[in-house]
mmCIF file of C-alpha atoms in Angstrom:
data_model
loop_
_atom_site.group_PDB
_atom_site.id
_atom_site.type_symbol
_atom_site.label_atom_id
_atom_site.label_comp_id
_atom_site.label_asym_id
_atom_site.label_seq_id
_atom_site.Cartn_x
_atom_site.Cartn_y
_atom_site.Cartn_z
ATOM 1 C CA MET A 1 41.697 35.225 -11.241
ATOM 2 C CA LYS A 2 42.385 31.525 -10.763
ATOM 3 C CA ILE A 3 40.951 30.081 -7.555
ATOM 4 C CA GLY A 4 42.011 26.795 -5.978
ATOM 5 C CA PHE A 5 39.766 24.690 -3.733
ATOM 6 C CA ILE A 6 41.375 22.348 -1.188
ATOM 7 C CA ASP A 7 38.944 20.138 0.715
ATOM 8 C CA LYS A 8 38.727 16.996 2.772
ATOM 9 C CA PHE A 9 35.983 15.986 0.316
ATOM 10 C CA LEU A 10 34.474 18.346 -2.234
ATOM 11 C CA ASP A 11 30.894 17.131 -2.252
ATOM 12 C CA GLU A 12 29.804 19.246 0.727
ATOM 13 C CA TRP A 13 27.522 22.275 1.061
ATOM 14 C CA HIS A 14 30.102 25.063 0.945
ATOM 15 C CA ALA A 15 32.075 23.662 -1.980
ATOM 16 C CA ASN A 16 28.829 22.907 -3.812
ATOM 17 C CA ASN A 17 27.717 26.553 -3.621
ATOM 18 C CA LEU A 18 30.859 28.672 -3.723
ATOM 19 C CA PRO A 19 31.673 28.219 -7.443
ATOM 20 C CA THR A 20 28.292 29.664 -8.434
ATOM 21 C CA TRP A 21 28.405 32.439 -5.839
ATOM 22 C CA LEU A 22 31.923 33.476 -6.842
ATOM 23 C CA ARG A 23 31.068 33.561 -10.531
ATOM 24 C CA GLU A 24 27.968 35.630 -9.792
ATOM 25 C CA GLU A 25 30.053 38.079 -7.753
ATOM 26 C CA THR A 26 32.807 38.636 -10.333
ATOM 27 C CA ASP A 27 33.414 37.950 -14.011
ATOM 28 C CA GLU A 28 37.182 37.873 -13.423
ATOM 29 C CA ILE A 29 37.370 34.151 -12.600
ATOM 30 C CA GLU A 30 39.414 32.393 -15.281
ATOM 31 C CA ALA A 31 39.403 28.936 -13.702
ATOM 32 C CA ILE A 32 38.610 26.996 -10.563
ATOM 33 C CA TYR A 33 41.022 24.217 -9.640
ATOM 34 C CA ALA A 34 40.168 21.636 -6.991
ATOM 35 C CA TYR A 35 41.659 18.828 -4.927
ATOM 36 C CA GLU A 36 40.181 16.554 -2.263
ATOM 37 C CA VAL A 37 41.848 14.205 0.178
ATOM 38 C CA MET A 38 39.085 11.594 -0.111
ATOM 39 C CA PRO A 39 35.762 11.074 -1.946
ATOM 40 C CA SER A 40 32.612 12.051 -0.084
ATOM 41 C CA PRO A 41 31.723 9.440 2.559
ATOM 42 C CA ASN A 42 28.082 10.564 2.567
ATOM 43 C CA ASP A 43 25.301 8.475 1.075
ATOM 44 C CA GLY A 44 25.013 9.387 -2.589
ATOM 45 C CA GLY A 45 28.198 11.468 -2.415
ATOM 46 C CA ILE A 46 30.345 11.969 -5.502
ATOM 47 C CA ASP A 47 34.108 12.001 -5.948
ATOM 48 C CA GLY A 48 36.243 15.016 -6.772
ATOM 49 C CA LYS A 49 36.525 14.416 -10.498
ATOM 50 C CA THR A 50 32.745 14.123 -10.800
ATOM 51 C CA TRP A 51 32.357 17.237 -8.633
ATOM 52 C CA ALA A 52 34.733 19.155 -10.910
ATOM 53 C CA LYS A 53 32.723 18.285 -14.033
ATOM 54 C CA LYS A 54 29.505 19.305 -12.278
ATOM 55 C CA HIS A 55 30.917 22.717 -11.296
ATOM 56 C CA SER A 56 32.946 23.488 -14.425
ATOM 57 C CA ALA A 57 36.166 23.169 -12.456
ATOM 58 C CA ILE A 58 39.486 21.459 -13.162
ATOM 59 C CA TYR A 59 40.371 18.583 -10.865
ATOM 60 C CA CYS A 60 44.007 18.243 -9.824
ATOM 61 C CA ASP A 61 45.636 15.034 -8.663
ATOM 62 C CA THR A 62 47.681 16.736 -5.950
ATOM 63 C CA MET A 63 47.338 19.638 -3.557
ATOM 64 C CA GLU A 64 50.632 21.003 -4.868
ATOM 65 C CA GLU A 65 49.187 21.233 -8.385
ATOM 66 C CA VAL A 66 46.204 23.254 -7.149
ATOM 67 C CA ILE A 67 48.486 25.642 -5.289
ATOM 68 C CA GLU A 68 50.857 26.045 -8.234
ATOM 69 C CA LYS A 69 48.106 26.788 -10.762
ATOM 70 C CA SER A 70 45.980 29.092 -8.588
ATOM 71 C CA ASP A 71 46.315 32.778 -7.775
ATOM 72 C CA CYS A 72 44.362 32.435 -4.531
ATOM 73 C CA LEU A 73 43.214 29.519 -2.414
ATOM 74 C CA ILE A 74 40.217 28.354 -0.395
ATOM 75 C CA VAL A 75 40.780 25.675 2.237
ATOM 76 C CA LEU A 76 37.374 24.201 3.002
ATOM 77 C CA ALA A 77 36.397 21.209 5.205
ATOM 78 C CA PRO A 78 33.941 23.487 7.078
ATOM 79 C CA ASN A 79 32.833 20.820 9.540
ATOM 80 C CA HIS A 80 36.310 19.488 10.221
ATOM 81 C CA PRO A 81 38.381 22.148 12.015
ATOM 82 C CA GLU A 82 40.601 19.423 13.420
ATOM 83 C CA ASP A 83 41.898 18.872 9.858
ATOM 84 C CA HIS A 84 42.478 22.521 8.940
ATOM 85 C CA GLU A 85 46.043 22.847 10.161
ATOM 86 C CA GLU A 86 47.184 19.934 7.997
ATOM 87 C CA LEU A 87 44.982 20.844 5.021
ATOM 88 C CA ALA A 88 46.178 24.456 5.081
ATOM 89 C CA ASP A 89 49.876 23.796 5.696
ATOM 90 C CA LYS A 90 51.103 24.014 2.099
ATOM 91 C CA ALA A 91 48.722 26.849 1.254
ATOM 92 C CA LEU A 92 49.973 28.925 4.187
ATOM 93 C CA ARG A 93 53.567 28.335 3.078
ATOM 94 C CA SER A 94 52.808 29.355 -0.523
ATOM 95 C CA GLY A 95 52.586 33.130 -0.155
ATOM 96 C CA LYS A 96 49.301 33.024 -2.074
ATOM 97 C CA ILE A 97 46.169 34.691 -0.726
ATOM 98 C CA THR A 98 44.350 32.059 1.329
ATOM 99 C CA TYR A 99 40.892 31.836 2.864
ATOM 100 C CA ILE A 100 40.301 29.105 5.466
ATOM 101 C CA ASP A 101 36.683 28.153 6.050
ATOM 102 C CA LYS A 102 34.939 28.143 9.406
ATOM 103 C CA THR A 103 35.457 26.714 11.975
ATOM 104 C CA PHE A 104 39.062 27.914 11.648
ATOM 105 C CA ALA A 105 40.651 25.741 14.341
ATOM 106 C CA PRO A 106 39.667 23.398 17.168
ATOM 107 C CA GLY A 107 41.593 25.480 19.694
ATOM 108 C CA VAL A 108 43.729 28.562 20.294
ATOM 109 C CA ASP A 109 47.082 26.792 19.954
ATOM 110 C CA SER A 110 46.237 25.524 16.478
ATOM 111 C CA ALA A 111 44.846 28.935 15.475
ATOM 112 C CA LYS A 112 48.013 30.686 16.593
ATOM 113 C CA ARG A 113 50.240 28.224 14.757
ATOM 114 C CA MET A 114 48.385 28.814 11.484
ATOM 115 C CA ILE A 115 48.468 32.585 11.918
ATOM 116 C CA LYS A 116 52.190 32.454 12.717
ATOM 117 C CA LYS A 117 52.819 30.329 9.628
ATOM 118 C CA SER A 118 50.909 32.761 7.402
ATOM 119 C CA LYS A 119 52.990 35.669 8.729
ATOM 120 C CA GLU A 120 56.303 33.849 8.407
ATOM 121 C CA HIS A 121 55.627 32.994 4.756
ATOM 122 C CA GLY A 122 53.991 36.291 3.776
ATOM 123 C CA THR A 123 50.679 34.557 3.049
ATOM 124 C CA PRO A 124 47.643 36.832 3.357
ATOM 125 C CA MET A 125 45.028 34.857 5.312
ATOM 126 C CA PHE A 126 41.390 35.372 6.248
ATOM 127 C CA THR A 127 38.800 33.267 8.057
ATOM 128 C CA SER A 128 35.308 33.959 9.349
ATOM 129 C CA SER A 129 31.800 32.708 9.749
ATOM 130 C CA ALA A 130 29.575 34.270 7.106
ATOM 131 C CA LEU A 131 27.281 35.557 9.888
ATOM 132 C CA ARG A 132 29.747 38.382 10.536
ATOM 133 C CA PHE A 133 28.625 39.910 7.248
ATOM 134 C CA SER A 134 24.847 39.980 7.792
ATOM 135 C CA LYS A 135 23.472 43.069 6.085
ATOM 136 C CA GLU A 136 21.608 44.129 9.243
ATOM 137 C CA PHE A 137 24.908 44.628 11.085
ATOM 138 C CA VAL A 138 26.199 47.368 8.784
ATOM 139 C CA ASN A 139 24.635 50.344 10.579
ATOM 140 C CA ILE A 140 24.590 49.025 14.161
ATOM 141 C CA SER A 141 26.848 50.902 16.589
ATOM 142 C CA LYS A 142 29.583 48.960 18.392
ATOM 143 C CA GLU A 143 30.132 51.704 20.977
ATOM 144 C CA ASN A 144 29.223 51.163 24.636
ATOM 145 C CA ILE A 145 27.462 47.820 24.255
ATOM 146 C CA ALA A 146 26.418 46.491 27.652
ATOM 147 C CA THR A 147 24.657 43.314 26.549
ATOM 148 C CA PHE A 148 24.689 41.400 23.271
ATOM 149 C CA SER A 149 22.191 38.556 23.082
ATOM 150 C CA MET A 150 22.069 36.182 20.121
ATOM 151 C CA ARG A 151 19.978 33.162 19.227
ATOM 152 C CA GLY A 152 20.062 30.742 16.337
ATOM 153 C CA PRO A 153 19.783 27.155 15.124
ATOM 154 C CA GLY A 154 22.079 24.188 15.023
ATOM 155 C CA PRO A 155 24.216 21.973 17.256
ATOM 156 C CA LEU A 156 26.820 23.466 19.556
ATOM 157 C CA ASP A 157 29.945 21.986 17.977
ATOM 158 C CA MET A 158 29.164 22.971 14.381
ATOM 159 C CA TYR A 159 27.064 26.112 14.814
ATOM 160 C CA SER A 160 28.507 27.918 17.849
ATOM 161 C CA ILE A 161 30.954 29.639 15.482
ATOM 162 C CA HIS A 162 28.052 31.494 13.839
ATOM 163 C CA GLN A 163 26.986 33.120 17.090
ATOM 164 C CA ILE A 164 30.466 33.717 18.483
ATOM 165 C CA GLU A 165 31.659 35.543 15.355
ATOM 166 C CA PRO A 166 29.138 38.414 15.692
ATOM 167 C CA ILE A 167 29.701 38.500 19.459
ATOM 168 C CA VAL A 168 33.402 39.233 18.921
ATOM 169 C CA LYS A 169 32.675 41.591 16.019
ATOM 170 C CA PHE A 170 30.582 43.787 18.327
ATOM 171 C CA MET A 171 32.004 43.147 21.802
ATOM 172 C CA GLY A 172 35.692 43.036 20.912
ATOM 173 C CA PRO A 173 38.647 40.611 21.040
ATOM 174 C CA ASN A 174 39.137 40.497 24.820
ATOM 175 C CA PRO A 175 36.711 37.924 26.260
ATOM 176 C CA GLU A 176 37.461 37.043 29.874
ATOM 177 C CA ALA A 177 35.394 33.974 30.685
ATOM 178 C CA VAL A 178 32.481 31.823 29.572
ATOM 179 C CA MET A 179 29.748 29.991 31.462
ATOM 180 C CA PHE A 180 27.628 27.213 30.027
ATOM 181 C CA ILE A 181 24.008 27.627 31.193
ATOM 182 C CA GLY A 182 22.017 25.462 28.804
ATOM 183 C CA THR A 183 21.210 21.807 28.346
ATOM 184 C CA GLU A 184 22.355 19.194 25.865
ATOM 185 C CA GLU A 185 19.128 19.729 23.893
ATOM 186 C CA SER A 186 19.233 23.560 24.130
ATOM 187 C CA PRO A 187 22.843 24.724 24.562
ATOM 188 C CA ALA A 188 23.332 28.266 25.892
ATOM 189 C CA TYR A 189 26.229 30.221 27.329
ATOM 190 C CA VAL A 190 27.381 33.584 28.652
ATOM 191 C CA VAL A 191 30.586 35.352 27.601
ATOM 192 C CA GLY A 192 32.030 37.921 29.978
ATOM 193 C CA PHE A 193 33.979 40.961 28.745
ATOM 194 C CA PRO A 194 36.016 43.689 30.496
ATOM 195 C CA GLY A 195 34.011 46.305 32.379
ATOM 196 C CA GLY A 196 31.083 44.020 33.090
ATOM 197 C CA GLY A 197 29.750 43.760 29.554
ATOM 198 C CA PHE A 198 28.517 40.356 28.530
ATOM 199 C CA ALA A 199 27.043 38.417 25.656
ATOM 200 C CA THR A 200 24.650 35.494 25.642
ATOM 201 C CA ALA A 201 24.057 32.900 22.956
ATOM 202 C CA ALA A 202 21.461 30.150 22.703
ATOM 203 C CA HIS A 203 20.888 27.312 20.249
ATOM 204 C CA PHE A 204 17.346 26.363 19.316
ATOM 205 C CA ASP A 205 15.829 24.182 16.598
ATOM 206 C CA TRP A 206 16.353 24.614 12.867
ATOM 207 C CA GLU A 207 13.311 26.896 12.511
ATOM 208 C CA CYS A 208 14.921 29.564 14.718
ATOM 209 C CA PRO A 209 16.578 32.292 12.624
ATOM 210 C CA PHE A 210 19.771 33.965 13.745
ATOM 211 C CA ASN A 211 18.618 37.057 15.652
ATOM 212 C CA VAL A 212 20.160 39.626 17.967
ATOM 213 C CA SER A 213 19.216 42.061 20.734
ATOM 214 C CA ILE A 214 21.686 44.732 21.860
ATOM 215 C CA LYS A 215 21.472 46.977 24.927
ATOM 216 C CA TYR A 216 23.798 49.968 25.314
ATOM 217 C CA SER A 217 25.272 51.455 28.474
ATOM 218 C CA ASP A 218 24.646 55.018 27.267
ATOM 219 C CA ASP A 219 21.473 56.704 26.055
ATOM 220 C CA LYS A 220 21.379 54.998 22.639
ATOM 221 C CA PRO A 221 18.179 53.044 22.058
ATOM 222 C CA ALA A 222 18.470 49.267 22.036
ATOM 223 C CA ALA A 223 19.052 47.565 18.673
ATOM 224 C CA TYR A 224 17.126 44.536 17.482
ATOM 225 C CA VAL A 225 17.718 42.250 14.507
ATOM 226 C CA THR A 226 14.766 39.925 14.135
ATOM 227 C CA GLU A 227 16.566 37.886 11.476
ATOM 228 C CA CYS A 228 20.098 38.041 10.126
ATOM 229 C CA THR A 229 19.925 37.933 6.332
ATOM 230 C CA ASP A 230 22.084 38.054 3.204
ATOM 231 C CA PHE A 231 25.149 36.947 5.133
ATOM 232 C CA PHE A 232 26.405 34.676 2.371
ATOM 233 C CA PRO A 233 26.205 37.403 -0.331
ATOM 234 C CA GLY A 234 27.983 39.754 2.073
ATOM 235 C CA PHE A 235 30.611 37.138 2.790
ATOM 236 C CA VAL A 236 31.262 36.390 -0.899
ATOM 237 C CA THR A 237 31.689 40.105 -1.612
ATOM 238 C CA GLU A 238 34.281 40.324 1.166
ATOM 239 C CA LEU A 239 35.980 37.138 -0.045
ATOM 240 C CA VAL A 240 36.385 38.453 -3.601
ATOM 241 C CA ASN A 241 37.684 41.782 -2.270
ATOM 242 C CA PHE A 242 40.200 39.849 -0.187
ATOM 243 C CA PHE A 243 41.329 37.883 -3.235
ATOM 244 C CA LYS A 244 41.823 41.141 -5.125
ATOM 245 C CA THR A 245 43.604 43.097 -2.382
ATOM 246 C CA GLY A 246 45.126 40.576 0.002
ATOM 247 C CA VAL A 247 43.725 42.641 2.879
ATOM 248 C CA SER A 248 41.660 40.639 5.380
ATOM 249 C CA PRO A 249 38.406 42.194 6.654
ATOM 250 C CA VAL A 250 38.954 40.449 10.016
ATOM 251 C CA ASP A 251 41.901 41.113 12.324
ATOM 252 C CA PHE A 252 43.802 38.113 13.649
ATOM 253 C CA ASP A 253 43.135 39.124 17.255
ATOM 254 C CA GLN A 254 39.416 38.741 16.605
ATOM 255 C CA THR A 255 39.950 35.367 14.948
ATOM 256 C CA VAL A 256 41.886 34.107 17.978
ATOM 257 C CA ALA A 257 39.225 35.475 20.342
ATOM 258 C CA VAL A 258 36.481 33.636 18.433
ATOM 259 C CA ILE A 259 38.347 30.347 18.689
ATOM 260 C CA ALA A 260 39.202 30.952 22.357
ATOM 261 C CA ILE A 261 35.532 31.444 23.226
ATOM 262 C CA ARG A 262 34.493 28.331 21.327
ATOM 263 C CA GLU A 263 37.261 26.253 22.900
ATOM 264 C CA ALA A 264 36.268 27.376 26.400
ATOM 265 C CA ILE A 265 32.595 26.624 25.717
ATOM 266 C CA MET A 266 33.375 23.127 24.504
ATOM 267 C CA LYS A 267 35.517 22.538 27.608
ATOM 268 C CA GLY A 268 32.874 23.981 29.941
ATOM 269 C CA LYS A 269 29.728 22.384 28.567
ATOM 270 C CA ASP A 270 29.839 19.740 31.316
ATOM 271 C CA LYS A 271 30.370 22.372 34.021
ATOM 272 C CA THR A 272 27.028 24.164 33.941
ATOM 273 C CA GLY A 273 26.979 27.362 35.984
ATOM 274 C CA GLN A 274 30.762 27.603 36.396
ATOM 275 C CA TRP A 275 32.891 30.375 34.917
ATOM 276 C CA ILE A 276 35.687 29.082 32.681
ATOM 277 C CA ASP A 277 38.533 31.589 32.305
ATOM 278 C CA ILE A 278 39.663 32.375 28.774
ATOM 279 C CA LYS A 279 43.382 32.569 28.170
ATOM 280 C CA ILE A 280 44.508 33.907 24.807
#
């Protein structure tokens, strides 16, 4: 298995950890190829060729070279969804199995264009926040959820994806509206679903673990996850399985729903207490 990394700049947290995680998950990796658009702009950041030496990878001078030499591709730039459509363009036209890092797209239109491109060119594609694969979620029922309440750390723009992904995983791909109810310092929001079900999400400081409370509309007891754990190992397992099979563990309708919720939240954050309709 030859894996290609495409990134805005390679010296970032995901690219710095994935080579090790992938090699720990499978011994079938023959080579990792990599390309970056620009060197890291961060203080003390390194360029792509230095990154490649550090991670026992092979640096390529062009994106086309990475795509040609690789069996499967990872488009990174996790904190730059606005760049994903351009970064992923050639990968999605290649027909090669492609993972695109979170946050997939800045809005629904961009998400739909990338999905359409992957289908037109027969390119298997997958994207998700790693939080979807928390080990605590494996045995939790998705049936008849009335309320899904999640909390976690991080700023709204970069970390909302981590709370929205489990919301859609459990509540389904048909969100109707969102309402921002928090503050700039403590963002929070409600997501309405058909039949009166709803989810809440809240962002606290960095010491707050991702945690979930679930109430059912039937006689099932409530479910509580005091801390979501092992989501990156779970994600890497799913990623390697995807590279081997070309079958995504996440349906496209869920991916679009995740982005639609995030887009509506970002649009509604200055309209506290007002419902913002979601159109997918």
